[in-house]
Coordinates of C-alpha atoms in Angstrom, one line a residue:
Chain L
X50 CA -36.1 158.7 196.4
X51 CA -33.3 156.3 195.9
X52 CA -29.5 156.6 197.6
X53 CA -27.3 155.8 194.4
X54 CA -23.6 156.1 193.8
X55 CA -22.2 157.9 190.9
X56 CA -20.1 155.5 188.7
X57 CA -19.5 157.7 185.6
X58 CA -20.9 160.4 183.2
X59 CA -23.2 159.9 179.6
X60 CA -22.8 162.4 176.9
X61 CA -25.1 162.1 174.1
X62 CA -24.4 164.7 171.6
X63 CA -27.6 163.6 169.6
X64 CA -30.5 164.7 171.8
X65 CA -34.1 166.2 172.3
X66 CA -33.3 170.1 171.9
X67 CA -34.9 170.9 175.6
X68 CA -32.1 168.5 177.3
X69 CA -29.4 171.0 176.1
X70 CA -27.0 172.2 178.7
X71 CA -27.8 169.9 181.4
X72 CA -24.7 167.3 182.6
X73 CA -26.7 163.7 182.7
X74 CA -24.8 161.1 185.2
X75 CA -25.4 157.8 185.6
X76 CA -26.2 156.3 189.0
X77 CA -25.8 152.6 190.4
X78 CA -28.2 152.2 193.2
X79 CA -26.8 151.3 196.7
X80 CA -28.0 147.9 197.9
X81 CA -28.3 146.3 201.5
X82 CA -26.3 144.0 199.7
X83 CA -24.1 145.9 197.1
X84 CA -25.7 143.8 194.3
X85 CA -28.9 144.4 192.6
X86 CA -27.1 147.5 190.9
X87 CA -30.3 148.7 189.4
X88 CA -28.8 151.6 187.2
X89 CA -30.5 154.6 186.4
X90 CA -29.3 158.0 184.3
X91 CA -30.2 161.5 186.1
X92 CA -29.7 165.2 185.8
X93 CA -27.1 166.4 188.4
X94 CA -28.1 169.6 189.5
X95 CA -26.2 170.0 192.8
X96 CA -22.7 169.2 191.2
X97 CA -22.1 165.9 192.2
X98 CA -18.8 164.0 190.4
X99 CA -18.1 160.3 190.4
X100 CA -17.9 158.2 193.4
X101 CA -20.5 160.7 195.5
X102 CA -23.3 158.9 197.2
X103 CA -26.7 161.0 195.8
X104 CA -30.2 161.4 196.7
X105 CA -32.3 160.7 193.2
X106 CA -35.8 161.8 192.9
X107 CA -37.6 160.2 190.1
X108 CA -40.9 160.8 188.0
X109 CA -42.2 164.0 187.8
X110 CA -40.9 164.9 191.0
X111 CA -37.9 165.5 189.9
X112 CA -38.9 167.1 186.4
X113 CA -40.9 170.1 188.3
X114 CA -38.0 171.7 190.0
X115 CA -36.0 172.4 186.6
X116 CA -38.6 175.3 185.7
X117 CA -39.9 174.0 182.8
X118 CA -42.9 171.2 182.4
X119 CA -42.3 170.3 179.2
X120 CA -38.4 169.3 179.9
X121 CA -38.6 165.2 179.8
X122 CA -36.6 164.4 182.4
X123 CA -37.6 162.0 184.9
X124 CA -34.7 161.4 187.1
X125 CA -32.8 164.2 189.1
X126 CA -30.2 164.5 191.9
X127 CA -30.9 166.6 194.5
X128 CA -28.8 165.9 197.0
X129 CA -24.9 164.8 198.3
X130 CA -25.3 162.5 201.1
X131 CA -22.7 164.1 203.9
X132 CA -19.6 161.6 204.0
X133 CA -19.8 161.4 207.6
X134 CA -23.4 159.5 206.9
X135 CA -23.1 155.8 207.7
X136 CA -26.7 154.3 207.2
X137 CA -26.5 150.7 207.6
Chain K
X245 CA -34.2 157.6 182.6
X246 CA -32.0 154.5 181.4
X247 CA -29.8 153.5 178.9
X248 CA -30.7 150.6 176.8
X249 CA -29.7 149.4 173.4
X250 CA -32.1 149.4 170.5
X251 CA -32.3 146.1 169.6
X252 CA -35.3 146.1 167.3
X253 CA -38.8 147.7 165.5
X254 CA -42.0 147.4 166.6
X255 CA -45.3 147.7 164.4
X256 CA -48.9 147.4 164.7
X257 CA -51.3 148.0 162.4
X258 CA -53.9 148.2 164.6
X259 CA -53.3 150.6 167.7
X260 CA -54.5 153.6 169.3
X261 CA -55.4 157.0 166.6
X262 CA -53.3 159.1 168.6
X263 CA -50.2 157.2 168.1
X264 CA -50.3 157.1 163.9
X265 CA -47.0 158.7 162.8
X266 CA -44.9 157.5 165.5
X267 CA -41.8 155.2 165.1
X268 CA -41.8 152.2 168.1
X269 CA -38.2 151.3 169.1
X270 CA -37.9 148.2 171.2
X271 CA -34.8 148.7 174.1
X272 CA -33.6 146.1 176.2
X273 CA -31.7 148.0 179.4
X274 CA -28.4 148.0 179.7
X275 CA -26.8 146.7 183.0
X276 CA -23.8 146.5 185.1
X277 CA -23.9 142.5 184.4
X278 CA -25.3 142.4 181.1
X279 CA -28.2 140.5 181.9
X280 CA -31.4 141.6 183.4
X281 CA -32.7 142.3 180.0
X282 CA -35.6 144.8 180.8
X283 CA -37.5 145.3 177.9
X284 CA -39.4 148.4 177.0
X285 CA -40.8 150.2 173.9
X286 CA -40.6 153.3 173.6
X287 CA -41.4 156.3 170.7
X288 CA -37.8 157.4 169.3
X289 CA -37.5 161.1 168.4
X290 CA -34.2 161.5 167.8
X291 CA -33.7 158.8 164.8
X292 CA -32.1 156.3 166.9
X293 CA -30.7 153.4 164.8
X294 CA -30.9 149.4 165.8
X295 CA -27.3 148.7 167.9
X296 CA -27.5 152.2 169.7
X297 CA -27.5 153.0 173.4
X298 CA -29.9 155.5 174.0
X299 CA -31.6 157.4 176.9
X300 CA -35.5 156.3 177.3
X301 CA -37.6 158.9 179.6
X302 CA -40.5 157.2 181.1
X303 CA -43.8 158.2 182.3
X304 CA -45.5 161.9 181.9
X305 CA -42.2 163.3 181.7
X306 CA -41.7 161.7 178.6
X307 CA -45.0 162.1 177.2
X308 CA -45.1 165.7 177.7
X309 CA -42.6 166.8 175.1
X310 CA -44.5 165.4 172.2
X311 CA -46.8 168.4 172.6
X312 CA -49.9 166.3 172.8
X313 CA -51.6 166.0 176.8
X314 CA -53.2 162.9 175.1
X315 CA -50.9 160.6 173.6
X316 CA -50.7 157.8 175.4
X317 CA -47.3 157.2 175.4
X318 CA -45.3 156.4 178.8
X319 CA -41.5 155.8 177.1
X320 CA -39.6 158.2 174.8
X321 CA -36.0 157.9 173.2
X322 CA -34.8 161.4 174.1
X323 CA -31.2 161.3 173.6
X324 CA -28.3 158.5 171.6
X325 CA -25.0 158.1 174.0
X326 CA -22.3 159.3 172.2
X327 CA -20.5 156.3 170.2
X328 CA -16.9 157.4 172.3
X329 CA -18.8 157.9 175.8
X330 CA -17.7 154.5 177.4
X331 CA -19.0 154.1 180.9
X332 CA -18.4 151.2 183.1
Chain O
X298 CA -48.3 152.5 199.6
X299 CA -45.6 150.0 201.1
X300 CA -44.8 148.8 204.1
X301 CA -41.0 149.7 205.3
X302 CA -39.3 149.0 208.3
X303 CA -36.9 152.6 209.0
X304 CA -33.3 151.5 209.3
X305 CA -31.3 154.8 209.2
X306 CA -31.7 158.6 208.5
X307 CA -30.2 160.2 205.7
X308 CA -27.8 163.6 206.2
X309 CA -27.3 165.8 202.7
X310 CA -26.0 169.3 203.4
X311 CA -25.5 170.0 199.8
X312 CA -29.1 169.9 198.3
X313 CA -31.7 171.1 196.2
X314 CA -33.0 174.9 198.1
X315 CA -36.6 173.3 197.9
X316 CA -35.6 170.5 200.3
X317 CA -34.4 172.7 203.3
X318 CA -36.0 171.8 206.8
X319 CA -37.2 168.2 205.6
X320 CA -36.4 165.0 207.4
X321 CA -34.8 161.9 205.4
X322 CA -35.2 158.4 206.7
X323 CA -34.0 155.1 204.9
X324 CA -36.7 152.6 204.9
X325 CA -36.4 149.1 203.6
X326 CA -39.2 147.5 202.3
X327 CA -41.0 144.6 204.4
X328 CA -41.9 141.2 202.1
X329 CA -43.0 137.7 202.7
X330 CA -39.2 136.2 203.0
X331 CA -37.8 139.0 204.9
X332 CA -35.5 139.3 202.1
X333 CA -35.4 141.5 199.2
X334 CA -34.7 144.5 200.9
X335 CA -35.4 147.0 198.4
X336 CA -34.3 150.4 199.6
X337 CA -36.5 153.8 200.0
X338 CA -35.4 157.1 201.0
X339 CA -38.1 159.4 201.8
X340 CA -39.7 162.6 203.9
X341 CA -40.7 162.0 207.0
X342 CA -44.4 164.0 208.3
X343 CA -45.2 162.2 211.0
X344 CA -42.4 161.7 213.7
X345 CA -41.3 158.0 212.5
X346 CA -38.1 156.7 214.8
X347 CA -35.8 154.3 214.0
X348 CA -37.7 150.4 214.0
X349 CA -40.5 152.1 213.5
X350 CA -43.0 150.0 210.4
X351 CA -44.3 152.8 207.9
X352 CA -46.7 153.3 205.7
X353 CA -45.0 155.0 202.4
X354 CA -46.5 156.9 199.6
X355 CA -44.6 157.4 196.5
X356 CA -44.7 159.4 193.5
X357 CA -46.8 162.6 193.0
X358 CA -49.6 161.2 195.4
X359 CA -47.2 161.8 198.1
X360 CA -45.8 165.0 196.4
X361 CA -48.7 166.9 196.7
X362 CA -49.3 167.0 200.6
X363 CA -46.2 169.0 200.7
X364 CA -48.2 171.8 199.9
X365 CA -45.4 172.9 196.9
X366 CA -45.7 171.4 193.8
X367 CA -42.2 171.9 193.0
X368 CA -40.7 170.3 195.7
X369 CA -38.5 167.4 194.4
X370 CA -39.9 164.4 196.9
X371 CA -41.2 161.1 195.5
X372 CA -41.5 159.2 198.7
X373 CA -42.8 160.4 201.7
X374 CA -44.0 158.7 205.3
X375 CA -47.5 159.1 205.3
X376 CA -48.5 156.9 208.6
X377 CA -46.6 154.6 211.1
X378 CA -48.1 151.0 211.7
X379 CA -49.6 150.2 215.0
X380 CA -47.2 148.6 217.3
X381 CA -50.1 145.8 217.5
X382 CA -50.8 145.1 214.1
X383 CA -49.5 141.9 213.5
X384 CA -49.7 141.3 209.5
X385 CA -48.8 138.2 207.8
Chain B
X79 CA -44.8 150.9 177.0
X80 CA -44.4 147.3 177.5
X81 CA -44.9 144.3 174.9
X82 CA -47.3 141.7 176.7
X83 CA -49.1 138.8 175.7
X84 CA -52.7 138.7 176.8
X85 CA -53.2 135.2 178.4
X86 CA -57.3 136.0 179.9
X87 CA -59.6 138.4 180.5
X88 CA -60.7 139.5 183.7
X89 CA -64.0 140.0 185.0
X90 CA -64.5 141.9 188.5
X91 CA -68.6 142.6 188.7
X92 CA -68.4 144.8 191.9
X93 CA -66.1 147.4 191.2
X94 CA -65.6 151.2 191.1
X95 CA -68.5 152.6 189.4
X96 CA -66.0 155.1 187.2
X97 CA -65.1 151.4 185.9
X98 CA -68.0 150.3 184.1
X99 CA -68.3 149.3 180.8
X100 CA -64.5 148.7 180.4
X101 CA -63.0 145.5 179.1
X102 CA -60.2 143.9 180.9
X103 CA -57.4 141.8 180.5
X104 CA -54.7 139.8 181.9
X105 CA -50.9 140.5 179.9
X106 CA -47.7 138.4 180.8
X107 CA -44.8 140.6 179.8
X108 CA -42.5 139.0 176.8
X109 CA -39.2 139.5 177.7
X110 CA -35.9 137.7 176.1
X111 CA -36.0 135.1 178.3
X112 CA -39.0 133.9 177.6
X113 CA -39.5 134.0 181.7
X114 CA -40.0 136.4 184.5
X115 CA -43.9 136.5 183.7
X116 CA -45.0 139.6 185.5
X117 CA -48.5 140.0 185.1
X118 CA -50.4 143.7 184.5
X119 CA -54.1 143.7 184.1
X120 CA -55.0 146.5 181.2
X121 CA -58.4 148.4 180.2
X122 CA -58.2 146.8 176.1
X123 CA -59.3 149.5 173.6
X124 CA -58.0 148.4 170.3
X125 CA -59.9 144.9 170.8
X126 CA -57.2 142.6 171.4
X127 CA -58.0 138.8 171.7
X128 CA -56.2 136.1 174.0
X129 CA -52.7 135.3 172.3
X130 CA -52.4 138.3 170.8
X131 CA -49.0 140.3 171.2
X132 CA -50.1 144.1 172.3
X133 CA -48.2 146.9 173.1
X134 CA -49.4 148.4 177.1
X135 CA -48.8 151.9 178.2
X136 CA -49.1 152.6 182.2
X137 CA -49.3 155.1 184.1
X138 CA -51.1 158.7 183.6
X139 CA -50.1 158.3 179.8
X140 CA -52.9 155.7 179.5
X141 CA -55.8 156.8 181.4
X142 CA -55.4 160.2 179.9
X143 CA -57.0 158.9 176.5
X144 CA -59.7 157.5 178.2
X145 CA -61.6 160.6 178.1
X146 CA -61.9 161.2 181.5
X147 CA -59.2 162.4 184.1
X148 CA -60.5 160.4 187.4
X149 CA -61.2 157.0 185.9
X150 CA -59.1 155.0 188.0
X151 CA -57.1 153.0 185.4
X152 CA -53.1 152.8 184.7
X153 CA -52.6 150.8 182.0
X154 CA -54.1 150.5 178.2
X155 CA -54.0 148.3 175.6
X156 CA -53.0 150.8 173.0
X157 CA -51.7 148.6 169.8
X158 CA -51.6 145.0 168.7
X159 CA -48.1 144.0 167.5
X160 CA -48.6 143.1 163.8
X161 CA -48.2 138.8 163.1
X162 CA -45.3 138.8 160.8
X163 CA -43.3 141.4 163.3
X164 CA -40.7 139.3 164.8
X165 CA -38.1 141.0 166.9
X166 CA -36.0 139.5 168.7
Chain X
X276 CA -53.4 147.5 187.1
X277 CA -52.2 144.8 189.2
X278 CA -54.2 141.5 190.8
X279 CA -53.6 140.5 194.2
X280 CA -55.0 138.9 197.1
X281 CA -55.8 140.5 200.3
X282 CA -53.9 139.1 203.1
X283 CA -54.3 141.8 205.8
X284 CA -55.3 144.9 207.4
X285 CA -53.5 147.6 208.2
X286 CA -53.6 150.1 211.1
X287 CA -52.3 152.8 211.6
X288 CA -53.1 155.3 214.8
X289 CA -50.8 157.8 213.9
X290 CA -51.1 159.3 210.2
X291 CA -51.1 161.5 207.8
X292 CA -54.3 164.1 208.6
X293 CA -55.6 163.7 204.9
X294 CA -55.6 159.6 205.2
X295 CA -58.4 159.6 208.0
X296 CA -61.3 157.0 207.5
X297 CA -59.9 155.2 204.4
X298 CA -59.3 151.5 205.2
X299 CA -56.2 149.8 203.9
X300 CA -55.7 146.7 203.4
X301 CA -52.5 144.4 202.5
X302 CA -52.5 143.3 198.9
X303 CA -50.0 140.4 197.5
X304 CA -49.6 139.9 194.0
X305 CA -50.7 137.0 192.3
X306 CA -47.8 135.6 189.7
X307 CA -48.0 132.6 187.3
X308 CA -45.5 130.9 189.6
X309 CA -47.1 131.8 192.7
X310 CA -43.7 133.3 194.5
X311 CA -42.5 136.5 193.7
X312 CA -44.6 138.1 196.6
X313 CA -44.5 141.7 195.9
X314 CA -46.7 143.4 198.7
X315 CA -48.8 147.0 198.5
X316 CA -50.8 148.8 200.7
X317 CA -53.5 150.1 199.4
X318 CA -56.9 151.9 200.0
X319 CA -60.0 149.9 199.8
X320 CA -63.1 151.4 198.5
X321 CA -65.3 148.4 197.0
X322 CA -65.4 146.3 200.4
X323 CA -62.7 144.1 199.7
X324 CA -62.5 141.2 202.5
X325 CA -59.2 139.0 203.0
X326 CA -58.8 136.4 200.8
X327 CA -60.5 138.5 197.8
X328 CA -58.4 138.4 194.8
X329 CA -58.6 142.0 193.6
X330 CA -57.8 145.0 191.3
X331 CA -55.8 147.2 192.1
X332 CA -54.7 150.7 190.5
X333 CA -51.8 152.5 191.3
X334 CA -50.0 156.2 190.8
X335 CA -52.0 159.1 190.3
X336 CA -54.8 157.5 188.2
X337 CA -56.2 155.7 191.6
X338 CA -56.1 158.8 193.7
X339 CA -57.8 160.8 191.0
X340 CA -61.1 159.0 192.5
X341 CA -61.0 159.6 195.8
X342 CA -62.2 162.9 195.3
X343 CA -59.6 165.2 196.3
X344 CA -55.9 166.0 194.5
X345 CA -54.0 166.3 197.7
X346 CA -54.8 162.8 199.3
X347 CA -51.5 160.8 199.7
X348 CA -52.3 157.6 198.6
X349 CA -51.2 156.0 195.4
X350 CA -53.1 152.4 195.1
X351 CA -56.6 151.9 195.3
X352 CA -58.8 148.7 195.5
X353 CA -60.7 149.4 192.2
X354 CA -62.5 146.0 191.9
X355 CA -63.2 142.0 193.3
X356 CA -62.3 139.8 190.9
X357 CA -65.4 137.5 190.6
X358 CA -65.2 134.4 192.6
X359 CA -66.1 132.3 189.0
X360 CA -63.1 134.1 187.2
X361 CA -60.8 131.5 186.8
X362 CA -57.6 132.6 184.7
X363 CA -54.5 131.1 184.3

């Protein structure tokens, strides 16, 4: 898994019919040295909003836990990190 | 997944049986500094256009909604960012 | 696999149900240069401590030693380097 | 899938036995800079030549078409970019 | 697939119950420029020595051959390049 922050949401009105009714965010992953900012869009399923630190599980990992294997997702927050966790 | 912008067509002639019938997009990523420039092709299902920013799925999450185990595809455009959806 | 020194562990009190009772460590990846540092979070199976050089599967391989095929993990710590093993 | 241009072949006489009778090859990704160079090695089963622009799927997607589910091989040859196709 | 060149062992006492008797080795990959340096662990089952330039297949299409779907390891040592194989 990656630790990302979330910098903003994507709507895409325009999509595959089995991504209906899911809220897609995008993530900018957290460096040791706050560049890099590898980007990456995922499916928030934990409710996280803009600014939150998140735990992202990618590849199919991440597409088994929304109940349907045919969903083509490959990205997926599952987690808040607690704001009282200071990793280095 | 990522966003990247659809910057051109891909064809060949000669390629795999399983993949006649399919439209080849080529995406370059989008990034927070505009350079970068991952490149990726992908199968576009939604009737992207050259100039938009879409959502690519990668790997067997991807290849799963096309309905075929055994198309051996690893990149799908599965959804066009709404025109008005400026994120940073 | 890679090899990843742990630097931190990682606290997330809102998450996915499927991830109750696992343990989250940062690791950072271990090159050449020393530099790089790309970023890993993932489970932890075998009792790694901070400092500690790991051994980290990724993706479904490491998924499916879980024993739940829908448990949302893409990294985990599969074996902790001997403190005597002095790789280039 | 990635857009690569095969530069060699490669020849490996003691390898997995699930491996025989393949053809490999050396691909340096195309990207817009012309640079970056990373290198895949691919199983070629459209019979692509050196210089030739190919399109590469990895992954599960490509050894999935190979016939057979534990031949240790993620990434496939699966098109060669037509000559007068000239993105950008 | 991936070449690189052995540059190591790697031992590990304490480990995952499922990864007993495989031998890893530490694999760097071979670039055009020669930097780059990306490093991966990964299971040997052809009798690589160090030095060997090799093959190596990652993800779920390496563990596939090791006989049994739960093994935790996600690149194999496939194949030795042959010591007369001289690509650019």
């Amino acid at each position: 898994m990656i630790v990302a922050r979330i910098i903003d949401s994507i709507w895409a009105t325009r999509k595959a019919e089995e991504l209906n009714g899911f809220k897609f965010v995008l993530g900018e992953e957290l460096t040791s040295e706050g560049n890099g900012k590898r980007r990456i869009v995922a499916v928030d399923i934990v409710g996280a909003g803009i600014g939150d630190r998140v735990i992202i599980t990618t590849g199919s990992s991440g597409r088994k836990m929304l109940g349907d294997e045919n969903i083509p997702v490959d990205a997926v927050v599952v987690g808040i990190v607690d704001d009282d966790c200071n990793f280095k």
